[in-house]
Amino acid sequence: MIKCKKTKLQEKREEILSKWKEKWEKQNGDVYIENLVIETYETAKRKSEKNKKMNRNFKLLFVGIHGIACFLFLLFFIRNKWSWAKAFSTLALCIIIAIWLSAIVSKWVDIKKYQETWIRQSSHVHKMEKEMLLFWCGLPPYEYPQSRKDKFIQNMITVWSENHDKFENNMETKEKRLMEDFSEHITALPQIKK
């Protein structure tokens, strides 16, 4: 697997967790909360990256299926010197297979929801980084050292709750049944008038 070189921005964003941890420990922050924040942050970041890659890969696969079908048709057409009738029937078969394969890929993407999950996890990471950065810098609402830790815990609980609420909403309102697309296509066919 090819690893891309990290940008300066990515390197700086990775420092946020360690800077927050240093400040948290200097202020005798609770170890349980520290571990919970670190584990939640790293899990969300890992899931965000995974879903970003999967979203890109499946979209490339979707497009690639059609490119491969066209390439194979042209290869067979040129190599075998077919008549136009045989060429058109083969082209029709290639199109049907490409549509069928792309429908499978599309349904898998609908089920897995890579893009939606990537956006939700990315937002979750961003909100956690924002709170850690504000805490580390002592900016509002963390400007008063005596209430800084309690305010941070409250804000992190809010961030986690918002992420869970978004997940719950997606599962309740956006989840498609496995055969929903198929039945939509059947009902969209022109109705025969009597």
mmCIF file of C-alpha atoms in Angstrom:
data_model
loop_
_atom_site.group_PDB
_atom_site.id
_atom_site.type_symbol
_atom_site.label_atom_id
_atom_site.label_comp_id
_atom_site.label_asym_id
_atom_site.label_seq_id
_atom_site.Cartn_x
_atom_site.Cartn_y
_atom_site.Cartn_z
ATOM 1 C CA MET A 1 0.000 0.000 0.000
ATOM 2 C CA ILE A 2 1.302 3.422 -0.952
ATOM 3 C CA LYS A 3 1.445 5.903 1.901
ATOM 4 C CA CYS A 4 1.095 9.566 1.038
ATOM 5 C CA LYS A 5 3.424 12.057 2.651
ATOM 6 C CA LYS A 6 1.692 13.959 5.425
ATOM 7 C CA THR A 7 1.066 17.623 4.866
ATOM 8 C CA LYS A 8 2.170 20.210 7.410
ATOM 9 C CA LEU A 9 -1.475 20.743 8.329
ATOM 10 C CA GLN A 10 -1.924 17.022 9.044
ATOM 11 C CA GLU A 11 1.219 17.040 11.191
ATOM 12 C CA LYS A 12 -0.023 20.065 13.159
ATOM 13 C CA ARG A 13 -3.461 18.506 13.643
ATOM 14 C CA GLU A 14 -1.816 15.374 15.044
ATOM 15 C CA GLU A 15 -0.059 17.524 17.648
ATOM 16 C CA ILE A 16 -3.381 18.721 19.057
ATOM 17 C CA LEU A 17 -3.995 15.461 20.926
ATOM 18 C CA SER A 18 -0.516 15.363 22.476
ATOM 19 C CA LYS A 19 -0.648 19.068 23.457
ATOM 20 C CA TRP A 20 -4.080 18.572 25.024
ATOM 21 C CA LYS A 21 -2.828 15.496 26.891
ATOM 22 C CA GLU A 22 0.177 17.408 28.301
ATOM 23 C CA LYS A 23 -2.048 20.241 29.543
ATOM 24 C CA TRP A 24 -4.623 17.778 30.931
ATOM 25 C CA GLU A 25 -1.965 15.884 32.894
ATOM 26 C CA LYS A 26 -0.370 19.117 34.229
ATOM 27 C CA GLN A 27 -3.732 20.044 35.672
ATOM 28 C CA ASN A 28 -4.163 16.598 37.263
ATOM 29 C CA GLY A 29 -6.945 15.613 34.906
ATOM 30 C CA ASP A 30 -8.794 12.355 35.486
ATOM 31 C CA VAL A 31 -7.006 9.381 33.848
ATOM 32 C CA TYR A 32 -10.273 7.674 32.919
ATOM 33 C CA ILE A 33 -11.487 10.758 31.025
ATOM 34 C CA GLU A 34 -8.074 11.124 29.377
ATOM 35 C CA ASN A 35 -8.140 7.539 28.127
ATOM 36 C CA LEU A 36 -11.765 7.862 27.007
ATOM 37 C CA VAL A 37 -11.002 11.029 25.013
ATOM 38 C CA ILE A 38 -7.897 9.502 23.415
ATOM 39 C CA GLU A 39 -9.618 6.222 22.496
ATOM 40 C CA THR A 40 -12.725 7.944 21.122
ATOM 41 C CA TYR A 41 -10.646 10.426 19.129
ATOM 42 C CA GLU A 42 -8.344 7.796 17.633
ATOM 43 C CA THR A 43 -11.272 5.493 16.785
ATOM 44 C CA ALA A 44 -13.224 8.294 15.092
ATOM 45 C CA LYS A 45 -10.132 9.387 13.174
ATOM 46 C CA ARG A 46 -9.405 5.827 12.025
ATOM 47 C CA LYS A 47 -13.021 5.286 10.935
ATOM 48 C CA SER A 48 -13.059 8.618 9.109
ATOM 49 C CA GLU A 49 -9.946 7.703 7.108
ATOM 50 C CA LYS A 50 -11.220 4.181 6.386
ATOM 51 C CA ASN A 51 -14.588 5.408 5.118
ATOM 52 C CA LYS A 52 -12.938 8.149 3.049
ATOM 53 C CA LYS A 53 -10.793 5.516 1.301
ATOM 54 C CA MET A 54 -13.697 3.093 0.841
ATOM 55 C CA ASN A 55 -15.905 5.863 -0.591
ATOM 56 C CA ARG A 56 -13.219 6.775 -3.131
ATOM 57 C CA ASN A 57 -12.429 3.142 -3.995
ATOM 58 C CA PHE A 58 -16.034 2.118 -4.613
ATOM 59 C CA LYS A 59 -16.712 5.196 -6.744
ATOM 60 C CA LEU A 60 -13.628 4.366 -8.809
ATOM 61 C CA LEU A 61 -14.856 0.765 -9.080
ATOM 62 C CA PHE A 62 -18.268 1.987 -10.244
ATOM 63 C CA VAL A 63 -16.680 4.077 -13.017
ATOM 64 C CA GLY A 64 -14.082 1.396 -13.765
ATOM 65 C CA ILE A 65 -16.727 -1.221 -14.508
ATOM 66 C CA HIS A 66 -17.976 0.832 -17.439
ATOM 67 C CA GLY A 67 -14.458 1.559 -18.661
ATOM 68 C CA ILE A 68 -13.551 -2.137 -18.575
ATOM 69 C CA ALA A 69 -16.768 -3.064 -20.420
ATOM 70 C CA CYS A 70 -15.981 -0.548 -23.182
ATOM 71 C CA PHE A 71 -12.375 -1.719 -23.394
ATOM 72 C CA LEU A 72 -13.375 -5.390 -23.665
ATOM 73 C CA PHE A 73 -15.961 -4.631 -26.338
ATOM 74 C CA LEU A 74 -13.440 -2.685 -28.422
ATOM 75 C CA LEU A 75 -10.816 -5.386 -27.935
ATOM 76 C CA PHE A 76 -13.135 -8.163 -29.133
ATOM 77 C CA PHE A 77 -14.532 -6.020 -31.956
ATOM 78 C CA ILE A 78 -11.105 -5.151 -33.373
ATOM 79 C CA ARG A 79 -9.594 -8.577 -32.771
ATOM 80 C CA ASN A 80 -12.431 -10.649 -34.219
ATOM 81 C CA LYS A 81 -13.512 -8.322 -37.037
ATOM 82 C CA TRP A 82 -17.178 -8.894 -36.290
ATOM 83 C CA SER A 83 -20.082 -7.968 -38.458
ATOM 84 C CA TRP A 84 -22.131 -4.998 -37.277
ATOM 85 C CA ALA A 85 -24.968 -7.270 -36.102
ATOM 86 C CA LYS A 86 -22.664 -9.348 -33.913
ATOM 87 C CA ALA A 87 -20.922 -6.196 -32.676
ATOM 88 C CA PHE A 88 -24.208 -4.592 -31.582
ATOM 89 C CA SER A 89 -25.407 -7.741 -29.818
ATOM 90 C CA THR A 90 -22.064 -7.994 -28.006
ATOM 91 C CA LEU A 91 -22.219 -4.294 -27.131
ATOM 92 C CA ALA A 92 -25.721 -4.793 -25.698
ATOM 93 C CA LEU A 93 -24.453 -7.715 -23.609
ATOM 94 C CA CYS A 94 -21.500 -5.637 -22.331
ATOM 95 C CA ILE A 95 -23.867 -2.812 -21.409
ATOM 96 C CA ILE A 96 -26.226 -5.161 -19.562
ATOM 97 C CA ILE A 97 -23.360 -6.742 -17.621
ATOM 98 C CA ALA A 98 -21.856 -3.324 -16.801
ATOM 99 C CA ILE A 99 -25.218 -2.017 -15.573
ATOM 100 C CA TRP A 100 -25.785 -5.159 -13.510
ATOM 101 C CA LEU A 101 -22.308 -4.981 -11.907
ATOM 102 C CA SER A 102 -22.579 -1.249 -11.262
ATOM 103 C CA ALA A 103 -26.012 -1.797 -9.669
ATOM 104 C CA ILE A 104 -24.421 -4.306 -7.285
ATOM 105 C CA VAL A 105 -21.651 -1.842 -6.406
ATOM 106 C CA SER A 106 -24.192 0.957 -6.015
ATOM 107 C CA LYS A 107 -26.350 -1.125 -3.668
ATOM 108 C CA TRP A 108 -23.290 -2.047 -1.599
ATOM 109 C CA VAL A 109 -22.418 1.649 -1.266
ATOM 110 C CA ASP A 110 -26.049 2.355 -0.252
ATOM 111 C CA ILE A 111 -25.825 -0.305 2.437
ATOM 112 C CA LYS A 112 -22.393 0.625 3.781
ATOM 113 C CA LYS A 113 -22.921 4.428 3.510
ATOM 114 C CA TYR A 114 -19.205 5.186 3.264
ATOM 115 C CA GLN A 115 -19.608 8.858 2.356
ATOM 116 C CA GLU A 116 -22.182 9.570 5.052
ATOM 117 C CA THR A 117 -20.097 7.780 7.690
ATOM 118 C CA TRP A 118 -16.923 9.532 6.552
ATOM 119 C CA ILE A 119 -18.592 12.944 6.876
ATOM 120 C CA ARG A 120 -20.073 12.124 10.298
ATOM 121 C CA GLN A 121 -16.784 10.771 11.686
ATOM 122 C CA SER A 122 -14.790 13.638 10.154
ATOM 123 C CA SER A 123 -17.126 16.130 11.816
ATOM 124 C CA HIS A 124 -16.789 14.241 15.100
ATOM 125 C CA VAL A 125 -12.966 14.408 14.912
ATOM 126 C CA HIS A 126 -13.095 18.106 14.061
ATOM 127 C CA LYS A 127 -15.330 18.942 17.026
ATOM 128 C CA MET A 128 -13.105 16.970 19.397
ATOM 129 C CA GLU A 129 -9.982 18.696 18.032
ATOM 130 C CA LYS A 130 -11.657 22.072 18.481
ATOM 131 C CA GLU A 131 -12.385 21.383 22.162
ATOM 132 C CA MET A 132 -8.865 20.034 22.763
ATOM 133 C CA LEU A 133 -7.301 23.069 21.071
ATOM 134 C CA LEU A 134 -9.447 25.534 23.021
ATOM 135 C CA PHE A 135 -8.569 23.700 26.258
ATOM 136 C CA TRP A 136 -4.854 23.666 25.481
ATOM 137 C CA CYS A 137 -4.805 27.377 24.602
ATOM 138 C CA GLY A 138 -7.003 28.390 27.533
ATOM 139 C CA LEU A 139 -9.498 30.100 25.246
ATOM 140 C CA PRO A 140 -13.205 30.485 26.055
ATOM 141 C CA PRO A 141 -14.877 28.553 27.539
ATOM 142 C CA TYR A 142 -11.649 27.271 29.154
ATOM 143 C CA GLU A 143 -10.120 30.559 30.279
ATOM 144 C CA TYR A 144 -10.677 29.909 34.019
ATOM 145 C CA PRO A 145 -8.381 27.160 35.341
ATOM 146 C CA GLN A 146 -10.659 26.209 38.267
ATOM 147 C CA SER A 147 -13.543 25.160 35.978
ATOM 148 C CA ARG A 148 -11.532 24.159 32.887
ATOM 149 C CA LYS A 149 -11.615 20.369 33.380
ATOM 150 C CA ASP A 150 -15.317 20.212 34.245
ATOM 151 C CA LYS A 151 -16.251 22.391 31.273
ATOM 152 C CA PHE A 152 -14.113 20.232 28.969
ATOM 153 C CA ILE A 153 -15.826 17.050 30.170
ATOM 154 C CA GLN A 154 -19.267 18.622 29.656
ATOM 155 C CA ASN A 155 -18.367 19.776 26.154
ATOM 156 C CA MET A 156 -16.912 16.399 25.170
ATOM 157 C CA ILE A 157 -20.059 14.655 26.370
ATOM 158 C CA THR A 158 -22.047 17.066 24.176
ATOM 159 C CA VAL A 159 -19.812 16.310 21.153
ATOM 160 C CA TRP A 160 -20.166 12.546 21.715
ATOM 161 C CA SER A 161 -23.927 12.841 22.176
ATOM 162 C CA GLU A 162 -24.321 14.857 18.971
ATOM 163 C CA ASN A 163 -22.360 12.205 17.060
ATOM 164 C CA HIS A 164 -24.473 9.411 18.509
ATOM 165 C CA ASP A 165 -27.708 11.315 17.809
ATOM 166 C CA LYS A 166 -26.647 11.785 14.176
ATOM 167 C CA PHE A 167 -25.852 8.068 13.906
ATOM 168 C CA GLU A 168 -29.181 7.129 15.469
ATOM 169 C CA ASN A 169 -31.082 9.496 13.165
ATOM 170 C CA ASN A 170 -29.335 8.064 10.097
ATOM 171 C CA MET A 171 -30.228 4.517 11.139
ATOM 172 C CA GLU A 172 -33.863 5.406 11.782
ATOM 173 C CA THR A 173 -34.611 7.682 8.837
ATOM 174 C CA LYS A 174 -32.099 6.974 6.067
ATOM 175 C CA GLU A 175 -31.718 3.204 6.151
ATOM 176 C CA LYS A 176 -33.043 1.568 2.987
ATOM 177 C CA ARG A 177 -34.469 -1.903 2.902
ATOM 178 C CA LEU A 178 -32.469 -4.311 0.764
ATOM 179 C CA MET A 179 -35.166 -4.679 -1.906
ATOM 180 C CA GLU A 180 -36.339 -1.044 -1.837
ATOM 181 C CA ASP A 181 -34.477 0.000 -5.011
ATOM 182 C CA PHE A 182 -35.761 -3.041 -6.892
ATOM 183 C CA SER A 183 -39.365 -2.394 -5.945
ATOM 184 C CA GLU A 184 -38.964 1.318 -6.861
ATOM 185 C CA HIS A 185 -37.817 0.324 -10.349
ATOM 186 C CA ILE A 186 -40.710 -2.104 -10.797
ATOM 187 C CA THR A 187 -43.308 0.487 -9.750
ATOM 188 C CA ALA A 188 -41.667 3.110 -12.011
ATOM 189 C CA LEU A 189 -42.322 1.007 -15.123
ATOM 190 C CA PRO A 190 -45.046 2.433 -17.359
ATOM 191 C CA GLN A 191 -48.461 1.232 -16.358
ATOM 192 C CA ILE A 192 -50.415 -0.673 -19.011
ATOM 193 C CA LYS A 193 -53.750 1.009 -19.655
ATOM 194 C CA LYS A 194 -56.822 -1.136 -20.179
#
